[in-house]
Coordinates of C-alpha atoms in Angstrom, one line a residue:
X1 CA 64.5 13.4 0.7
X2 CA 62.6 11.4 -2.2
X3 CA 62.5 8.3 0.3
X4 CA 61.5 10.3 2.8
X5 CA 58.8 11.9 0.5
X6 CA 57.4 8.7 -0.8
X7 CA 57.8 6.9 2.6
X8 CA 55.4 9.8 4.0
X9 CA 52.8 9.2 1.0
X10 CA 52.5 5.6 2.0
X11 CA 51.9 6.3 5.4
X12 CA 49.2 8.5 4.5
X13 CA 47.6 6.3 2.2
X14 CA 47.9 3.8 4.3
X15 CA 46.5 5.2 6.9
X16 CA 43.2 7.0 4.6
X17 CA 43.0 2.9 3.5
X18 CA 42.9 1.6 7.4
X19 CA 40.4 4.7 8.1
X20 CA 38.0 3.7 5.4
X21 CA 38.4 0.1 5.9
X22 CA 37.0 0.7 9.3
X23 CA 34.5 2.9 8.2
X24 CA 33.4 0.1 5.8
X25 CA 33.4 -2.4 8.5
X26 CA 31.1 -0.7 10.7
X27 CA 28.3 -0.7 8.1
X28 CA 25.6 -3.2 9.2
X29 CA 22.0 -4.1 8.2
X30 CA 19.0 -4.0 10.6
X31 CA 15.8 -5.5 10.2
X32 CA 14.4 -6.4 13.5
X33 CA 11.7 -4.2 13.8
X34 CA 7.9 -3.8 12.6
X35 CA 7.7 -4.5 8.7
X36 CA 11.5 -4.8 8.4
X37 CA 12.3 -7.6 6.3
X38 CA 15.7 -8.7 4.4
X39 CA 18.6 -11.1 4.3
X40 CA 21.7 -9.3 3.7
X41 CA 25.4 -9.4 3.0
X42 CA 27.9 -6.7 3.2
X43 CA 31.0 -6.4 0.9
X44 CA 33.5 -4.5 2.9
X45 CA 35.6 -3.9 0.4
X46 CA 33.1 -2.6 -2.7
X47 CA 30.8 -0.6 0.1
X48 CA 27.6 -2.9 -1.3
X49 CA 25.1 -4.3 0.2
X50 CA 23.0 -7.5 -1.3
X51 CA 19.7 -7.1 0.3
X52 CA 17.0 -10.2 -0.7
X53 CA 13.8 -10.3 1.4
X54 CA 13.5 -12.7 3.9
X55 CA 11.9 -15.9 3.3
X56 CA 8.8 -16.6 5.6
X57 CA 7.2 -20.0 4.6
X58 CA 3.7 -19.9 4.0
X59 CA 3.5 -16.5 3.9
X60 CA 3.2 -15.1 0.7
X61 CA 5.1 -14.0 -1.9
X62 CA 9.2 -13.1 -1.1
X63 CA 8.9 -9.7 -2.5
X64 CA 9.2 -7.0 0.1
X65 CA 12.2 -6.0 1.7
X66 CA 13.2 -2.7 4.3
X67 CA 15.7 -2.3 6.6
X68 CA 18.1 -0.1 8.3
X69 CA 21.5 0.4 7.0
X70 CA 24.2 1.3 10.3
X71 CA 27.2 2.8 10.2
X72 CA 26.9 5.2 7.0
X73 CA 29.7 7.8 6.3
X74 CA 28.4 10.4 5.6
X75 CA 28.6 11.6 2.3
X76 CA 29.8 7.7 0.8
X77 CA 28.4 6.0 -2.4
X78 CA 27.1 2.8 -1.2
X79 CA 25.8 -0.1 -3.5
X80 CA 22.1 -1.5 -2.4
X81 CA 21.9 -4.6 -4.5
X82 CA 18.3 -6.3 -4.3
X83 CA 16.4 -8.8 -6.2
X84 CA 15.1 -11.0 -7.6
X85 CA 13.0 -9.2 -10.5
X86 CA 10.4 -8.6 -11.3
X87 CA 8.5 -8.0 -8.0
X88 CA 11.5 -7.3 -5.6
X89 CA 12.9 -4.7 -8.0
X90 CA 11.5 -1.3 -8.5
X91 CA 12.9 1.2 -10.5
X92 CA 13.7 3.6 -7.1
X93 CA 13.7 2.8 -3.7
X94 CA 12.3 4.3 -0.9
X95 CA 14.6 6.4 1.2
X96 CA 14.1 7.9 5.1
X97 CA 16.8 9.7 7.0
X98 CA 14.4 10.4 9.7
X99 CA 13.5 8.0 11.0
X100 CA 10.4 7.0 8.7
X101 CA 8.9 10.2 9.4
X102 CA 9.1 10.7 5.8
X103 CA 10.3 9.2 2.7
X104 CA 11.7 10.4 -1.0
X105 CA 12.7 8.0 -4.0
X106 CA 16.5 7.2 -5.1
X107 CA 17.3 8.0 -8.5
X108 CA 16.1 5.1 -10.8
X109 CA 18.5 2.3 -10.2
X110 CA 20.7 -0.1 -12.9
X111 CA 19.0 -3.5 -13.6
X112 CA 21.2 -6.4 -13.9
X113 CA 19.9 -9.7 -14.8
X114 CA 17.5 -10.3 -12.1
X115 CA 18.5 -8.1 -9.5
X116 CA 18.7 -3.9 -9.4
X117 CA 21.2 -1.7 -7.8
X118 CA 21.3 2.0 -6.5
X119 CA 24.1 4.2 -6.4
X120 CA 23.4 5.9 -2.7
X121 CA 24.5 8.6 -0.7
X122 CA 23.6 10.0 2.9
X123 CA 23.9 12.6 5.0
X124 CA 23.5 10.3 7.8
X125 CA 25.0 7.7 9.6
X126 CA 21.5 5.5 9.8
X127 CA 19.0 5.8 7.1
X128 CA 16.2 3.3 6.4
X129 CA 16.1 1.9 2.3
X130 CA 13.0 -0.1 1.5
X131 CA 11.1 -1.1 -1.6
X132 CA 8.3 1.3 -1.3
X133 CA 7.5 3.7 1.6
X134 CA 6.7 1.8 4.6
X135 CA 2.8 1.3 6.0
X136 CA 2.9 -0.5 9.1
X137 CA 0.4 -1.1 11.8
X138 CA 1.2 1.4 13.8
X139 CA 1.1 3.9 11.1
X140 CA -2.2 2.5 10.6
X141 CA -3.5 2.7 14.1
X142 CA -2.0 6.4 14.3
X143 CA -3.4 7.3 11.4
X144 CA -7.1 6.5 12.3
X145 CA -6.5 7.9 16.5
X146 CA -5.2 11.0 14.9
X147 CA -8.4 12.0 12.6
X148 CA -11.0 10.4 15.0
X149 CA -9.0 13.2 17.3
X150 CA -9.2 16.4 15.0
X151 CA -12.9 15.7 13.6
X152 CA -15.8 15.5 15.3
X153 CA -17.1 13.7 12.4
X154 CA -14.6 10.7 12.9
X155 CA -14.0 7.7 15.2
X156 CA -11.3 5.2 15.5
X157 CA -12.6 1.4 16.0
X158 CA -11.0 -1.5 15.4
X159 CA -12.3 -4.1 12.7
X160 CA -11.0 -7.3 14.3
X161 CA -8.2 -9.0 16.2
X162 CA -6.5 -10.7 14.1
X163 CA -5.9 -14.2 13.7
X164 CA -2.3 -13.4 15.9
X165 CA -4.0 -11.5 18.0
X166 CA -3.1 -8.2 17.0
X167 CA -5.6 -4.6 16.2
X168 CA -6.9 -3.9 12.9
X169 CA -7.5 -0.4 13.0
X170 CA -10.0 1.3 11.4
X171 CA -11.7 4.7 10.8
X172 CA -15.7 5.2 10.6
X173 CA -16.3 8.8 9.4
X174 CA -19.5 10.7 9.0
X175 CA -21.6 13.2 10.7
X176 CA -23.2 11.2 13.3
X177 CA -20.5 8.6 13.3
X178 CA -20.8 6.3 16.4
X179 CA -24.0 8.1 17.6
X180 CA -27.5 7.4 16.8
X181 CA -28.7 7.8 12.9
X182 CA -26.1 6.8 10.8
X183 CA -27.2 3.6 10.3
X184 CA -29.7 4.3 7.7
X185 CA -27.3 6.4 5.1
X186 CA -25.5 4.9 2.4
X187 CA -22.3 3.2 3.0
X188 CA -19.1 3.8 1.7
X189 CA -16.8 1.2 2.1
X190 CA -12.7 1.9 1.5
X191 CA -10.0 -0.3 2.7
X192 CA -6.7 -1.4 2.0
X193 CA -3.4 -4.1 1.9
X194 CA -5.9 -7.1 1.7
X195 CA -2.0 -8.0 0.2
X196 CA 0.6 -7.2 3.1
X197 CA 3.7 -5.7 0.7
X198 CA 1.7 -3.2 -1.6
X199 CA 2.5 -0.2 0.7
X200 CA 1.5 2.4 -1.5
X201 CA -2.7 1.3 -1.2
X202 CA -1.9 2.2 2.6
X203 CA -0.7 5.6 1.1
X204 CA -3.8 6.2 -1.4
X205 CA -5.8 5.5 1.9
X206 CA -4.5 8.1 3.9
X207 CA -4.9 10.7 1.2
X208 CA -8.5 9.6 1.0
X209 CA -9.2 9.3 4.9
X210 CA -7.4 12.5 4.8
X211 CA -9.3 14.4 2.5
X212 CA -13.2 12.8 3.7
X213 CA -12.2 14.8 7.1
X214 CA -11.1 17.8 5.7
X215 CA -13.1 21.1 4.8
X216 CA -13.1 20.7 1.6
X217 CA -16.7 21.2 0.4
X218 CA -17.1 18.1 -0.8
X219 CA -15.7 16.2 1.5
X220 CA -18.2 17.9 3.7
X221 CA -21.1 17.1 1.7
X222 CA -19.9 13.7 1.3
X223 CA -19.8 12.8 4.9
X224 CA -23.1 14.6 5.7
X225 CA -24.9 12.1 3.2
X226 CA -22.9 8.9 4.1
X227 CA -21.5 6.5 6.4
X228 CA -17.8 6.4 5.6
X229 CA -15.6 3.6 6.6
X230 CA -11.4 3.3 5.8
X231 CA -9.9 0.2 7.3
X232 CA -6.0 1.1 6.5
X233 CA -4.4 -2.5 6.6
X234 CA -6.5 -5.6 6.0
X235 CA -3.8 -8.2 6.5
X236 CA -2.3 -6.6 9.8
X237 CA -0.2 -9.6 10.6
X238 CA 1.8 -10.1 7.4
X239 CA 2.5 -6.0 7.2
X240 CA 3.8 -6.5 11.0
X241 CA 6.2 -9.6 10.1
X242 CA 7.2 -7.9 6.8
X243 CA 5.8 -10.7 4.5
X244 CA 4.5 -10.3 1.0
X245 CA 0.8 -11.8 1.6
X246 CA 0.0 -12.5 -1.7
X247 CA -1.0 -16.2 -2.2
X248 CA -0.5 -17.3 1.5
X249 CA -1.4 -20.3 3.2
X250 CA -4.0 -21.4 3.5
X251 CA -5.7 -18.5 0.9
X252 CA -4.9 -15.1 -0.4
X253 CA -7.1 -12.4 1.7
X254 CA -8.5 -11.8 -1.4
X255 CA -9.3 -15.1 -2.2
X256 CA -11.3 -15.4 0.8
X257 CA -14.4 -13.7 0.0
X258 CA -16.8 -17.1 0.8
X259 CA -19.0 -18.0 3.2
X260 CA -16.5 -19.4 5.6
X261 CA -13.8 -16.8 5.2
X262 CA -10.5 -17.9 7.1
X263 CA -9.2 -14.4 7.6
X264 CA -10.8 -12.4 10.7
X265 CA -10.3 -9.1 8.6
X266 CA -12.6 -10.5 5.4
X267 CA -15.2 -11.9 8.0
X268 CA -15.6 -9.0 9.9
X269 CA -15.6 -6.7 6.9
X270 CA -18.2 -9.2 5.3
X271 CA -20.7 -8.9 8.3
X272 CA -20.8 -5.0 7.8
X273 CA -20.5 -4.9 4.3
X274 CA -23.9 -7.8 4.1
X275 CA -25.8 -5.6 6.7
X276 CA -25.8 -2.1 4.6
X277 CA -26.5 -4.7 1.2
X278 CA -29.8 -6.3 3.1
X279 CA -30.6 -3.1 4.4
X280 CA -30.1 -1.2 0.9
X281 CA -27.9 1.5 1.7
X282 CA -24.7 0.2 0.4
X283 CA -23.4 2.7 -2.2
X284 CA -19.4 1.5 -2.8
X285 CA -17.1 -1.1 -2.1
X286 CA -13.2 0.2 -3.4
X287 CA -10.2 -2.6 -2.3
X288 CA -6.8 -0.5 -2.8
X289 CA -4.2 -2.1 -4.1
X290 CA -1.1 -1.7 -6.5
X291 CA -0.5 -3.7 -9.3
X292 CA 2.5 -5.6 -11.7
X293 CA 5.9 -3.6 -12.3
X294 CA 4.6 -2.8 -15.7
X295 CA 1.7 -1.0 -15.0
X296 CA 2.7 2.7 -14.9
X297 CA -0.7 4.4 -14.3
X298 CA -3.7 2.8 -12.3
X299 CA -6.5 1.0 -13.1
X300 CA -9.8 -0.5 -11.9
X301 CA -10.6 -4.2 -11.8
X302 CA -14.1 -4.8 -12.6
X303 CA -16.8 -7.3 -12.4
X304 CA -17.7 -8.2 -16.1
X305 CA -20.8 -6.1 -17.1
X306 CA -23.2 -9.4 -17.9
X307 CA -22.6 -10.5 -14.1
X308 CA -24.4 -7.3 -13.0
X309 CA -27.7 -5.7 -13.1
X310 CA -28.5 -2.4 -15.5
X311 CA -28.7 -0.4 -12.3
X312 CA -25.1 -1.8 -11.2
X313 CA -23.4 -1.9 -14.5
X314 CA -24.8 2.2 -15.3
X315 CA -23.4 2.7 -11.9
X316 CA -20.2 1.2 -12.3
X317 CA -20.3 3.3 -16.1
X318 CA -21.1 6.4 -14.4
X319 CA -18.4 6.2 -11.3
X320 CA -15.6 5.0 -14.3
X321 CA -16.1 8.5 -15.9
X322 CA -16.0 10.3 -12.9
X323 CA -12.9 8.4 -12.0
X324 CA -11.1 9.5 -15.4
X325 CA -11.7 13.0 -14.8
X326 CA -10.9 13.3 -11.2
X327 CA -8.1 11.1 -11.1
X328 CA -5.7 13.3 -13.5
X329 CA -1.9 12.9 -12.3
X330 CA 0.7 13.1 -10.7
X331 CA -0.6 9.1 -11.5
X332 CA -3.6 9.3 -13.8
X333 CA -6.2 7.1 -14.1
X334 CA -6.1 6.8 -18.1
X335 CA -9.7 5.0 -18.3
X336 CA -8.4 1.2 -18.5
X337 CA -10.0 -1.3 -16.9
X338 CA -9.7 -5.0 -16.2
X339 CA -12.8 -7.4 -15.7
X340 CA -11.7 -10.4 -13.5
X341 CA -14.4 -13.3 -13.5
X342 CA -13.9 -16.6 -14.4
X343 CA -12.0 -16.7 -17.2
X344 CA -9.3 -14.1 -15.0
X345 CA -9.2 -16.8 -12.3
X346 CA -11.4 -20.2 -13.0
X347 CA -10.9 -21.2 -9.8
X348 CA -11.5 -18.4 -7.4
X349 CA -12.8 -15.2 -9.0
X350 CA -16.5 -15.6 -7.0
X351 CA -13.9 -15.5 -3.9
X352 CA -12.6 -11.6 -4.9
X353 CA -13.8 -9.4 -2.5
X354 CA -15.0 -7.3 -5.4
X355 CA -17.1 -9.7 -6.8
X356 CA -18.5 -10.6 -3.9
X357 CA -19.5 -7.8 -2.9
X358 CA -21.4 -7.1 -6.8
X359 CA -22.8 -10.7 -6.1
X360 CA -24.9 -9.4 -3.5
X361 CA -27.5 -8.3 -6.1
X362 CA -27.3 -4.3 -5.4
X363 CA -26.8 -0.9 -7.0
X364 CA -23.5 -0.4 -5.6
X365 CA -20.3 0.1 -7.5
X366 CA -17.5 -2.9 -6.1
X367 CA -14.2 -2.2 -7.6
X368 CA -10.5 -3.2 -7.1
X369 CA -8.1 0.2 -7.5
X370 CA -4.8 -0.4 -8.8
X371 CA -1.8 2.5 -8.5
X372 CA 1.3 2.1 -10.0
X373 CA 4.0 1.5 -7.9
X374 CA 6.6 1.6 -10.5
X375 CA 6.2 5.1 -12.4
X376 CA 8.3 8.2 -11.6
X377 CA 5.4 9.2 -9.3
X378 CA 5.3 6.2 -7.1
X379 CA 6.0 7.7 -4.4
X380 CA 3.9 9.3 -0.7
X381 CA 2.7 12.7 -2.6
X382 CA 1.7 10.9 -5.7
X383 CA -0.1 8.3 -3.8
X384 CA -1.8 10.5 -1.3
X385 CA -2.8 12.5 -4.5
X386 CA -4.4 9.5 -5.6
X387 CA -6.4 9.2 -2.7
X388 CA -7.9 12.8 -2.2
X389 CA -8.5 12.3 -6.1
X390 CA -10.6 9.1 -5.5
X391 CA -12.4 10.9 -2.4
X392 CA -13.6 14.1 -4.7
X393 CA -14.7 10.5 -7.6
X394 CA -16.8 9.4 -4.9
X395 CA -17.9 12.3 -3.7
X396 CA -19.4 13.6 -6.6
X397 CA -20.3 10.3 -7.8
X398 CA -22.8 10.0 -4.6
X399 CA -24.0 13.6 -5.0
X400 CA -25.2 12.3 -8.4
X401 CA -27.1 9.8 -7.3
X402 CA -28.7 10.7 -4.5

């Protein structure tokens, strides 16, 4: 009877063991699809997965990685495992069971050496992991159809084609937008991703594009006084291929503010951008981006003060406080500021697109917004908050002025 007992538990263990060793051996990593990017390996036996992005030559940094993980039991701690720190390594991933229709944060992960891991569980077989909540270009180009379709103050264009032939969607917003008499109101210029893998500048967009067609009576205001234009991915090709962007061949996009820009995105933003400067209705220039893994609320990169006229500089002043008081949290804009000239980069500062734009000698405020994309509320609601935040900055500070 003991035999028989123990010969019974075996079986049963045994066969629990064969049962979860094929559940393990069904997990699989996908990353054939817009924006996916990774290079992965699957331990069987520990349920992890080592997940580095994938190496594209040329391309930019090897920071951003997303992917689908196959073959999930439901209800399983998994190991992610990614690296290397500090860029590839956030503090929480980003997490969709749907599909991508929307994404929350893992709990903050355990760093080991250079390389981070999360303790995860699903509720699905398939769920998508990535290292901040994807932005591709077809989020872009959906974004921009769908407001040009529910205002009547809004139209979808597209910027360029890009250098691999692809869309760069974009959004001009404003009460006579593609009709007759906008031309001659001040410009407000917003765009984002001029660095493919900071995904959350895509997000602060949308909130801002969001709230500049909304009824919000400032938002109203503000588009009855300018010309409003939101481009939501500057370097459309490296977001497609899931590529980090920053310092590509043969320049960073936003080292490529000259007068022979190689980038189709900078050029054609450039020609725009020059026309409302020559024709003295250019009132802002903001570039989105997120910053270093130790920055835990934004910031604004500035031109330094003795590069720019009183006009400018009292502008630049003026917008700052706004700024501080508007943008209050979940990530708060605590007041800091950063001025990149020469002695930030020796070699290429005149080739920021922030400076740039302040080198063409006008009133307007040019700066580079930086969100955290490494604070507790790094994540789609914190960043969209950001955006409407920056939205009611600019609105007031153009009701100011004007």
């Amino acid at each position: 009877m003991t035999i028989h007992r123990t010969a019974s538990l075996w079986l049963a263990v045994a066969a629990l063991a064969g049962a979860t060793s094929a559940r393990a051996a069904e997990l699989a990593v996908e990353t054939d699809f817009p924006g996916g990017s990774g290079v992965a390996e699957v331990d069987r036996k520990t349920n992890t997965v080592r997940l580095d992005p994938a190496d594209h030559p040329g391309k930019g940094w090897r920071c951003w990685w997303y992917a689908r993980l196959v073959g999930l039991t439901p209800g399983e701690a998994i190991t992610l495992d990614v690296g290397e720190a500090p860029w590839a390594t956030p503090k929480r991933a980003a997490l969709s069971t749907d599909g991508g229709e929307t994404w929350q944060q893992s709990e903050e992960g355990v760093a080991e050496g250079k390389r981070m891991r999360y303790t995860l569980a699903f509720d699905t077989e398939t769920a998508l992991v990535a290292w901040g909540p994807p932005f591709v270009p077809s989020d872009a180009g959906a974004l921009v159809r769908e407001l040009s379709e529910d205002s009547p103050d809004a139209e979808s264009f597209v910027l360029c084609r890009t250098r691999e032939g692809r869309d760069t969607p974009a959004l001009r917003i404003g009460r006579t937008a593609g009709r007759e008499g906008g031309a001659d109101r001040p410009l407000v210029w917003v765009h984002a991703r001029q660095h493919a893998w900071e995904s959350g500048s895509s997000w602060v967009g949308k909130g801002f594009a969001e709230w500049a067609v909304s009824d919000a009576p400032a938002a109203v205001r503000l588009r009855e006084r300018c010309e409003i234009v939101f481009v939501p991915i500057m370097d459309v090709d490296n977001a497609h291929r899931g590529a980090g962007g920053k310092n590509q061949e043969p320049q960073d996009h936003n080292r490529d503010w000259t007068d022979a820009p190689h980038w189709n995105a900078v050029a054609a933003a450039q020609k725009e951008l020059r026309a409302a400067a020559e024709a003295d209705r250019l009132a802002a220039y903001v570039d989105l981006h997120n910053p270093g893994a130790g920055s835990l609320f934004p910031y604004f990169y500035i031109t330094p003060r003795e590069l720019l006229g009183e006009p400018a500089a009292d502008n630049l002043d003026r917008f700052l406080l706004l700024a501080k008081e508007e943008i209050t949290g979940p990530l708060r804009f605590t007041g800091q500021t950063i001025a990149s000239g020469q002695d930030y980069d020796p070699k290429a500062w005149t080739a920021i697109s922030k400076n740039w734009v302040a080198r063409l000698g006008t009133p307007a405020i040019a700066v580079t917004l930086e969100t955290a994309w490494n604070a507790p509320a790094s994540h789609t609601e914190g960043y969209l908050a950001v955006g409407r935040q920056l939205g009611k900055t600019l609105a007031r500070y153009i009701e100011a002025g004007l």
